[in-house]
Each structure stands twice: as structure tokens, then as C-alpha cells.
Coordinates of C-alpha atoms in Angstrom, one line a residue:
X19 CA 13.6 -16.9 -36.9
X20 CA 16.5 -16.0 -34.9
X21 CA 19.7 -15.0 -36.6
X22 CA 22.5 -16.7 -34.6
X23 CA 26.0 -16.0 -35.4
X24 CA 28.4 -18.9 -36.5
X25 CA 30.9 -17.3 -34.3
X26 CA 31.2 -16.2 -30.7
X27 CA 32.8 -13.3 -29.1
X28 CA 35.6 -15.4 -27.7
X29 CA 36.4 -16.8 -31.1
X30 CA 36.6 -13.1 -32.5
X31 CA 38.8 -12.0 -30.0
X32 CA 41.2 -14.8 -30.7
X33 CA 41.1 -14.2 -34.4
X34 CA 41.8 -10.4 -34.2
X35 CA 45.2 -11.1 -32.5
X36 CA 46.2 -12.2 -36.0
X37 CA 43.9 -10.5 -38.3
X38 CA 42.9 -6.9 -37.2
X39 CA 39.1 -6.2 -38.4
X40 CA 37.2 -5.6 -40.4
X41 CA 37.2 -8.9 -42.3
X42 CA 35.0 -11.2 -43.9
X43 CA 34.6 -14.9 -42.7
X44 CA 33.0 -17.8 -44.0
X45 CA 31.6 -20.9 -42.4
X46 CA 33.0 -24.1 -44.1
X47 CA 30.7 -26.4 -42.3
X48 CA 27.6 -24.5 -43.4
X49 CA 28.5 -24.1 -46.9
X50 CA 29.3 -28.1 -47.3
X51 CA 26.2 -29.0 -45.5
X52 CA 24.1 -26.4 -48.0
X53 CA 25.5 -27.9 -51.1
X54 CA 24.8 -31.5 -49.8
X55 CA 21.4 -30.3 -49.4
X56 CA 20.8 -28.9 -52.8
X57 CA 22.1 -32.0 -54.4
X58 CA 19.6 -34.3 -52.5
X59 CA 16.8 -32.2 -52.9
X60 CA 17.2 -32.3 -57.0
X61 CA 18.6 -35.9 -57.1
X62 CA 15.2 -36.8 -58.9
X63 CA 16.9 -35.1 -62.2
X64 CA 19.8 -37.4 -63.4
X65 CA 21.4 -34.5 -65.0
X66 CA 21.2 -32.0 -62.4
X67 CA 23.9 -29.6 -61.8
X68 CA 24.6 -26.6 -60.0
X69 CA 26.9 -23.8 -61.7
X70 CA 27.9 -21.7 -58.9
X71 CA 27.8 -18.0 -59.6
X72 CA 31.2 -16.7 -59.3
X73 CA 30.1 -13.4 -59.0
X74 CA 28.4 -13.8 -55.6
X75 CA 31.7 -14.9 -54.1
X76 CA 34.9 -15.0 -56.2
X77 CA 37.3 -16.8 -54.2
X78 CA 39.1 -20.1 -55.3
X79 CA 38.9 -21.6 -51.8
X80 CA 35.2 -21.3 -51.8
X81 CA 34.9 -22.5 -55.4
X82 CA 37.1 -25.5 -54.6
X83 CA 34.8 -26.6 -51.8
X84 CA 31.8 -26.4 -54.2
X85 CA 33.5 -28.3 -56.7
X86 CA 33.9 -31.2 -54.1
X87 CA 29.9 -31.5 -54.5
X88 CA 29.9 -31.8 -58.3
X89 CA 29.2 -27.9 -58.7
X90 CA 30.3 -26.4 -61.9
X91 CA 30.7 -22.3 -62.3
X92 CA 28.6 -19.5 -63.8
X93 CA 31.2 -16.8 -65.1
X94 CA 30.4 -13.4 -66.3
X95 CA 33.8 -12.2 -67.2
X96 CA 37.5 -12.8 -68.5
X97 CA 38.8 -12.6 -64.9
X98 CA 36.1 -15.4 -63.4
X99 CA 36.9 -17.5 -66.5
X100 CA 40.4 -17.5 -65.6
X101 CA 40.0 -18.1 -62.1
X102 CA 37.7 -20.8 -62.9
X103 CA 40.1 -22.5 -65.1
X104 CA 43.1 -21.8 -62.6
X105 CA 40.8 -23.9 -60.2
X106 CA 40.4 -26.8 -62.4
X107 CA 36.8 -26.2 -63.9
X108 CA 37.0 -26.9 -67.7
X109 CA 34.5 -28.0 -70.6
X110 CA 30.9 -28.2 -69.5
X111 CA 31.7 -27.5 -66.2
X112 CA 31.7 -23.9 -67.0
X113 CA 28.7 -21.5 -68.2
X114 CA 29.7 -18.5 -69.6
X115 CA 26.6 -16.1 -68.9
X116 CA 27.5 -12.8 -70.2
X117 CA 26.0 -9.5 -71.6
X118 CA 27.6 -7.0 -74.0
X119 CA 30.4 -9.2 -74.2
X120 CA 33.8 -8.2 -75.3
X121 CA 35.0 -10.4 -78.3
X122 CA 38.0 -11.7 -76.5
X123 CA 35.8 -13.2 -73.7
X124 CA 33.8 -15.1 -76.3
X125 CA 37.0 -16.4 -77.6
X126 CA 38.5 -17.4 -74.3
X127 CA 35.2 -19.1 -73.1
X128 CA 35.2 -21.2 -76.2
X129 CA 38.9 -22.2 -75.8
X130 CA 38.2 -23.8 -72.4
X131 CA 35.0 -25.7 -74.0
X132 CA 32.6 -23.6 -71.7
X133 CA 28.9 -23.5 -72.4
X134 CA 28.2 -20.1 -74.0
X135 CA 24.9 -18.8 -72.9
X136 CA 24.0 -16.0 -75.6
X137 CA 22.4 -13.1 -74.4
X138 CA 21.2 -11.5 -77.8
X139 CA 20.4 -12.8 -81.3
X140 CA 23.2 -10.4 -83.1
X141 CA 25.9 -12.5 -80.8
X142 CA 25.7 -15.5 -82.9
X143 CA 27.5 -13.9 -85.9
X144 CA 29.9 -12.4 -83.2
X145 CA 31.0 -15.8 -81.5
X146 CA 30.9 -17.4 -85.1
X147 CA 33.3 -14.7 -86.4
X148 CA 35.8 -14.8 -83.3
X149 CA 35.7 -18.8 -83.0
X150 CA 35.5 -19.7 -86.4
X151 CA 32.4 -21.7 -86.0
X152 CA 30.0 -22.2 -83.5
X153 CA 30.6 -24.6 -80.7
X154 CA 28.5 -27.8 -80.8
X155 CA 26.6 -26.8 -77.6
X156 CA 24.8 -23.5 -77.2
X157 CA 22.4 -21.8 -74.7
X158 CA 20.3 -18.8 -75.1
X159 CA 18.9 -16.4 -72.6
X160 CA 14.9 -16.1 -72.7
X161 CA 13.2 -12.9 -71.5
X162 CA 9.4 -12.9 -71.8
X163 CA 8.8 -9.4 -71.3
X164 CA 6.1 -8.0 -69.3
X165 CA 5.9 -8.1 -65.2
X166 CA 6.5 -11.7 -63.8
X167 CA 4.5 -12.1 -60.6
X168 CA 3.7 -14.5 -57.9
X169 CA 0.5 -14.9 -56.0
X170 CA 2.4 -13.8 -52.8
X171 CA 2.6 -10.2 -54.4
X172 CA 6.3 -10.7 -55.3
X173 CA 7.1 -9.4 -58.7
X174 CA 9.7 -8.3 -61.1
X175 CA 9.8 -6.6 -64.4
X176 CA 11.6 -8.6 -67.2
X177 CA 10.3 -6.2 -69.7
X178 CA 12.4 -3.6 -68.1
X179 CA 15.6 -5.5 -68.2
X180 CA 18.5 -5.6 -70.2
X181 CA 18.8 -9.3 -70.5
X182 CA 17.9 -12.0 -72.9
X183 CA 16.2 -12.5 -76.2
X184 CA 12.1 -12.2 -76.7
X185 CA 10.7 -15.7 -77.0
X186 CA 10.4 -15.5 -81.3
X187 CA 14.1 -14.3 -81.3
X188 CA 15.4 -16.9 -79.4
X189 CA 13.6 -19.4 -81.8
X190 CA 14.9 -17.7 -84.6
X191 CA 18.4 -17.9 -83.0
X192 CA 17.9 -21.6 -82.6
X193 CA 17.2 -22.2 -86.2
X194 CA 20.2 -20.0 -87.4
X195 CA 22.5 -21.8 -84.7
X196 CA 21.0 -25.4 -86.0
X197 CA 21.5 -24.4 -89.8
X198 CA 25.5 -23.5 -88.6
X199 CA 25.9 -27.0 -86.6
X200 CA 25.0 -26.8 -83.2
X201 CA 23.5 -29.9 -82.2
X202 CA 22.9 -29.4 -78.1
X203 CA 20.7 -26.7 -77.0
X204 CA 19.7 -25.3 -73.6
X205 CA 17.6 -22.3 -72.2
X206 CA 18.1 -19.9 -69.5
X207 CA 16.2 -17.3 -67.4
X208 CA 16.6 -15.2 -64.5
X209 CA 13.2 -13.4 -63.8
X210 CA 13.2 -12.3 -60.2
X211 CA 15.7 -11.4 -57.8
X212 CA 16.1 -12.7 -54.0
X213 CA 12.8 -14.3 -53.8
X214 CA 11.7 -15.8 -50.3
X215 CA 9.2 -17.9 -51.4
X216 CA 8.8 -21.6 -52.5
X217 CA 6.7 -20.5 -55.6
X218 CA 9.4 -18.8 -57.7
X219 CA 11.6 -21.7 -59.2
X220 CA 8.6 -23.9 -59.9
X221 CA 6.5 -21.0 -61.7
X222 CA 9.8 -20.0 -63.6
X223 CA 10.5 -23.9 -64.3
X224 CA 7.0 -24.3 -65.7
X225 CA 7.2 -21.3 -67.9
X226 CA 10.4 -22.6 -69.3
X227 CA 9.3 -26.0 -69.6
X228 CA 6.4 -24.7 -71.7
X229 CA 8.6 -22.5 -74.0
X230 CA 10.7 -26.0 -74.9
X231 CA 7.5 -27.5 -75.6
X232 CA 6.8 -24.4 -78.1
X233 CA 10.7 -24.7 -79.5
X234 CA 10.3 -28.6 -80.2
X235 CA 6.9 -27.8 -81.9
X236 CA 8.1 -24.9 -84.1
X237 CA 11.8 -26.1 -84.8
X238 CA 12.0 -30.0 -83.9
X239 CA 14.8 -29.1 -81.8
X240 CA 15.1 -30.9 -78.4
X241 CA 16.1 -28.7 -75.4
X242 CA 18.7 -30.7 -73.7
X243 CA 19.1 -28.5 -70.5
X244 CA 17.3 -25.7 -69.0
X245 CA 19.0 -23.4 -66.5
X246 CA 16.6 -22.1 -63.8
X247 CA 19.3 -19.4 -63.0
X248 CA 19.4 -17.7 -59.7
X249 CA 17.0 -15.9 -57.8
X250 CA 16.4 -18.0 -54.7
X251 CA 16.6 -15.8 -51.9
X252 CA 17.5 -15.9 -48.3
X253 CA 15.6 -14.5 -45.2
X254 CA 17.8 -11.4 -44.5
X255 CA 15.5 -10.2 -41.9
X256 CA 15.0 -12.1 -38.6
X257 CA 10.9 -12.4 -39.0
X258 CA 11.3 -14.0 -42.4
X259 CA 10.9 -17.8 -43.1
X260 CA 14.0 -19.5 -45.2
X261 CA 13.2 -21.1 -48.4
X262 CA 12.5 -25.0 -48.2
X263 CA 14.7 -26.2 -51.1
X264 CA 12.7 -29.7 -50.9
X265 CA 9.6 -28.2 -51.5
X266 CA 11.0 -25.9 -54.4
X267 CA 12.3 -28.9 -55.9
X268 CA 9.2 -30.9 -55.9
X269 CA 7.5 -27.9 -57.5
X270 CA 9.9 -27.9 -60.3
X271 CA 9.5 -32.0 -60.4
X272 CA 5.7 -31.6 -60.9
X273 CA 6.0 -29.1 -63.6
X274 CA 8.5 -31.0 -65.2
X275 CA 6.1 -34.1 -65.2
X276 CA 3.2 -32.2 -66.1
X277 CA 4.7 -30.4 -69.1
X278 CA 7.9 -31.8 -70.4
X279 CA 7.1 -35.6 -70.0
X280 CA 3.4 -35.3 -70.8
X281 CA 4.8 -34.0 -74.0
X282 CA 7.2 -36.7 -74.7
X283 CA 10.0 -34.4 -73.9
X284 CA 12.5 -36.7 -71.6
X285 CA 15.9 -36.6 -70.1
X286 CA 16.3 -32.6 -69.8
X287 CA 18.6 -31.7 -67.3
X288 CA 17.9 -29.3 -64.8
X289 CA 20.9 -26.6 -64.0
X290 CA 20.9 -23.9 -61.5
X291 CA 22.9 -21.0 -61.0
X292 CA 22.8 -20.0 -57.5
X293 CA 25.2 -17.5 -55.7
X294 CA 23.1 -16.0 -52.6
X295 CA 21.4 -19.1 -51.9
X296 CA 24.7 -21.2 -51.6
X297 CA 26.9 -18.7 -49.7
X298 CA 25.2 -15.6 -48.2
X299 CA 24.1 -17.2 -44.9
X300 CA 27.5 -18.7 -44.4
X301 CA 29.4 -15.2 -44.4
X302 CA 29.7 -12.4 -42.1
X303 CA 31.5 -9.1 -41.8
X304 CA 33.2 -8.8 -38.5
X305 CA 33.8 -4.9 -37.4
X306 CA 34.6 -2.9 -34.3
X307 CA 32.8 0.1 -32.8
X308 CA 35.4 2.7 -32.8
X309 CA 33.4 6.0 -32.3
X310 CA 30.0 7.3 -30.7
X311 CA 28.5 10.2 -31.9
X312 CA 25.5 12.1 -30.6
X313 CA 24.0 15.1 -32.6
X314 CA 20.5 14.8 -34.3
X315 CA 20.6 11.1 -34.1
X316 CA 22.8 8.5 -32.2
X317 CA 25.6 7.2 -34.3
X318 CA 27.9 4.1 -33.5
X319 CA 31.0 4.4 -36.1
X320 CA 32.7 1.2 -37.0
X321 CA 35.9 0.3 -38.8
X322 CA 34.4 -1.2 -41.7
X323 CA 32.5 0.7 -44.6
X324 CA 30.4 0.5 -47.5
X325 CA 33.9 -0.4 -49.2
X326 CA 33.5 -3.6 -47.4
X327 CA 29.7 -4.4 -47.9
X328 CA 28.1 -2.1 -50.5
X329 CA 24.5 -3.6 -50.3
X330 CA 23.0 -1.3 -47.5
X331 CA 24.5 1.9 -49.2
X332 CA 23.5 0.8 -52.5
X333 CA 19.8 -0.2 -52.5
X334 CA 19.3 0.0 -48.8
X335 CA 19.5 -3.7 -48.2
X336 CA 18.6 -4.8 -44.5
X337 CA 21.6 -6.9 -42.9
X338 CA 20.8 -8.1 -39.5
X339 CA 23.5 -6.9 -36.6
X340 CA 24.4 -8.8 -33.6
X341 CA 26.4 -7.3 -30.8
X342 CA 29.0 -10.3 -29.9
X343 CA 28.7 -10.8 -26.5
X344 CA 25.5 -9.4 -25.9
X345 CA 23.0 -11.4 -27.8
X346 CA 20.7 -11.6 -24.6
X347 CA 20.5 -8.1 -23.6
X348 CA 17.7 -5.7 -24.3
X349 CA 17.8 -3.9 -27.7
X350 CA 17.6 -0.4 -25.4
X351 CA 19.2 2.0 -27.9
X352 CA 18.4 3.3 -31.4
X353 CA 21.6 3.8 -33.7
X354 CA 22.7 4.3 -36.8
X355 CA 25.8 2.2 -37.7
X356 CA 27.9 3.7 -40.0
X357 CA 31.3 3.8 -41.7
X358 CA 33.7 6.3 -42.4
X359 CA 33.2 7.1 -46.2
X360 CA 32.5 10.6 -47.4
X361 CA 29.0 9.6 -48.2
X362 CA 26.0 10.0 -46.4
X363 CA 24.6 6.6 -47.4
X364 CA 27.6 4.5 -45.8
X365 CA 25.3 3.1 -43.1
X366 CA 25.0 -0.5 -42.4
X367 CA 22.0 0.1 -40.0
X368 CA 19.4 3.1 -39.9
X369 CA 17.5 3.6 -36.5
X370 CA 18.1 -0.1 -35.6
X371 CA 17.3 -1.1 -32.0
X372 CA 20.6 -2.6 -30.5
X373 CA 21.9 -3.3 -27.2
X374 CA 23.9 -0.5 -25.8
X375 CA 27.1 -0.7 -27.8
X376 CA 30.8 0.7 -26.3
X377 CA 33.7 1.4 -28.1
X378 CA 35.6 -1.7 -28.5
X379 CA 32.8 -4.0 -29.1
X380 CA 32.5 -6.4 -32.3
X381 CA 29.7 -6.5 -34.3
X382 CA 28.8 -9.2 -36.4
X383 CA 27.1 -8.2 -39.8
X384 CA 24.9 -11.2 -41.0
X385 CA 24.4 -12.6 -44.3
X386 CA 27.4 -11.3 -46.2
X387 CA 28.8 -14.5 -47.8
X388 CA 27.4 -13.6 -51.4
X389 CA 27.6 -10.0 -52.9
X390 CA 29.6 -8.8 -49.7
X391 CA 33.4 -8.6 -50.5
X392 CA 32.7 -9.2 -54.2
X393 CA 31.1 -5.8 -54.5
X394 CA 33.9 -4.1 -52.8
X395 CA 35.8 -1.0 -54.0
X396 CA 38.5 1.5 -53.1
X397 CA 36.6 4.8 -52.9
X398 CA 38.2 7.3 -50.5
X399 CA 41.3 5.0 -51.0
X400 CA 39.6 2.5 -48.6
X401 CA 41.1 -1.2 -49.0
X402 CA 39.6 -4.1 -49.2
X403 CA 39.5 -6.3 -46.3
X404 CA 40.8 -10.0 -45.7
X405 CA 38.8 -13.3 -46.4
X406 CA 39.0 -16.0 -43.8
X407 CA 37.5 -19.4 -43.6
X408 CA 36.2 -21.0 -40.4
X409 CA 37.0 -24.4 -41.0
X410 CA 35.2 -27.6 -39.9
X411 CA 37.8 -28.1 -37.2
X412 CA 37.2 -24.7 -35.7
X413 CA 40.5 -23.5 -36.9
X414 CA 40.8 -20.2 -39.0
X415 CA 42.4 -19.8 -42.4
X416 CA 43.3 -16.7 -44.3
X417 CA 41.8 -17.1 -47.8
X418 CA 42.4 -13.9 -49.1
X419 CA 44.7 -11.4 -47.5
X420 CA 43.7 -7.7 -46.9
X421 CA 44.9 -5.0 -49.3
X422 CA 47.5 -2.8 -48.4
X423 CA 48.7 0.5 -49.6
X424 CA 51.3 -1.1 -51.9
X425 CA 48.5 -2.6 -53.7
X426 CA 46.6 0.4 -54.3
X427 CA 49.5 2.3 -55.4
X428 CA 51.2 -0.4 -57.4
X429 CA 49.0 0.3 -60.7
X430 CA 50.1 4.3 -60.7
X431 CA 53.1 4.6 -63.3
X432 CA 54.0 8.1 -63.6
X433 CA 57.2 9.6 -62.6
X434 CA 57.8 7.2 -59.8
X435 CA 55.8 9.4 -57.3
X436 CA 54.7 6.5 -55.1
X437 CA 58.1 4.9 -54.8
X438 CA 58.6 5.5 -51.3
X439 CA 55.4 3.6 -50.4
X440 CA 56.1 0.8 -53.0
X441 CA 59.5 -0.3 -51.3

């Protein structure tokens, strides 16, 4: 699979006249087409709803685009709840999935009418105390323990994850909640991350459907919605094939029919909670090559750093690089492409074959639309970059300005030391 930028060098040269690099940019057309595709794939389920994982790309402009396609939001913190509220999401359009949750966040989620997704059985009492009583609708997070494996060798380790309840705990939690007036129940699970396979969702769905049958048999509770959460990945490397959302959905439908409908459990709504799948391919980080260094290795220094995109530094994640304007040139050089942080892991690429890069070249870092800007930070006093939107008509709109030194200094509150910079 060839990775093709959604921006050309000519477009970038025009944009930098107004917005100096580095910046993140999102492709509105791609986002909209993908949201339509997801809804079409799951149209067989009349209760289907995507709860966009705000943590992936917390920007109101992006959230409002997805809202047009019936998406709700999945929130994990007070600020994400506040942002969702400000964007007009309310009630059952908000899923609050948190862990080790401060008490005031449970209260605020309840005030908004959000669906609270409990991470632990002990949180039942916690929510009841802060809210006065339990909401009529509740969800619980399921963790089966052990190792979750797929036939293609992909595996993850739920038993080593801090999230969710054991199956026995979750059933006990439902019994307790039912005794306290809860009427509507849902279950949720996230058992593997960034899976580039059509097998993951159907396998997870079958396991959750079978668990819903067990819940009905042991408690007489009908699970009304099942949240398959996230985990559908994208092909970060050019040699990987993308997931087929229609094949994935057909696999979920088959499990739905064979497990739920076969056990007379009908009209269960399927929820998803996708971030990476919804946004990652439709975002890029644009950075300029500003230095070249030759010592034991050949380095290209750029004006972005791990503060703009943490994933490669944090866990060695691969992001494809395109040297704009040189898409058809031979990859004749081997570079480490690095940022300016005082950390040796501040590298966007290691031993990467690329066309010869000159200072002033613009590098397009692919697939940063999710968990890109969102994971930014201020180490070394680095400032977060702007976020731009490439609109369907080809124009560019700033949807978050770049931070300034005034933003960085504004939280200091001692002796007016920084006043000269705040004026």
C-alpha cells in the first residue's frame, strides 16, 4: 500500500506564509467519508452508535464534524466532559469511561446525563454517594483476564491491564445495581490495541455476546447495549493492508446472530468507541528540515520534536515520512530524523531510507490524526503547535492556534517574575 499525502508541496508553501511550521493538519473530506463508511457498515444494527474517543483528538471542530454523522463522544476526564458539553453533546450521547476517577467527575458526568461506564465494582457505592442514587442506565467494563489471542498471531494481555472487572465481579455488580434501581445495562471491553486485522472485532464481539447470555441466565438482566470500544487499528507502515470495516461488521453481525439471536436476546445496540480508526489517517504533522549533522550517523534535524508527536519516542511507533516534492525520487539516503529535545529518543525515524533531504525541505509525517497533538507536552519549554483543518473546498482553517510563551508563563504566580513576558 502506497502512502499518499493529502497535501502537496505547493499547498504547504502557501500555508506556511500564514502558519509557520510545525503544525498538525486534518483532512475534512477524509474524516467525513470515513464516518459515513462506518455508519453504513453497521447500518444492520438499528441501535448502532459511534462514541468518538475524545482523548484521540480533543478538538471541538473535529468533534462537531463527527456530530453531524450521529456520533457521540467517549470521555475520560472532567475537561473532556466539559468540552463535549460545550459542543452540545448531552445525555446518552456521552459515554464516560474512566478509571481511578475523582469523585467530582462522576458527579459532573451524571449531571450531564452521560452513561457512566464503571471500571470497578467498588465504584458503585462511590457513584451512589456522590449522585444521591444510581442513574437508571449504567455500563460496566469487562476484563476476562488471561491473554487475548487471534489466529494471525496478534495478542494482548488483559490479565495485566488495570482496567475492568472480572466476569464474576461484573455479574455481582449488575445484581447490586439492579437492587438499587438501575433499569438499563450495558457492557464494554477493550482487549487489544491497534489491531490491523479484520478478526479482532468479531472475536471480541462473540466473547461479549456470550457473556451477555451468561448475564441473562444468572441474573435475568437483558443487556441492552454492548460497547466494542476501540482497538481497530490503521496501517502505519506502507506494507500493511488496511482493515475492511464492512468485513469487520459482517463478522460482528454473524456473531450477533449466532449468539444473541440464537438465545432470544434481541435488539441489542452495538456501540463503538473509535479514535485511531476515525482520525489517524486523516491527520499529518508538517515540519521543516532545518539542520543536517554527520557524526557516527546521518541526522536530519527538524523544527518539530517529540512534544509535537510523542508516539515514536514513547514506544518506538512507526510513522511514515514523505519528503514533499520528492515523492518520486529514489530513497538513496539513510537518516535519523530528529527533533531538538534534550532526550536521545526524540526521533521521528531511525535508519530510515529517504530521498536526499536539503535544509528547507518540508517533511510530511503521516497518520498523526489521533494521539498526535493530544499527547503533546511542554518539556524543555517547547510549545504545542497549531492545528489546522484542510476544508472540503481546499481552503485551510486554523482550529487551534499555536501556544505562545505567554501561555507557558501564564500559570506562574510568584513575585510577578514573568510580567515582562506577559505584557
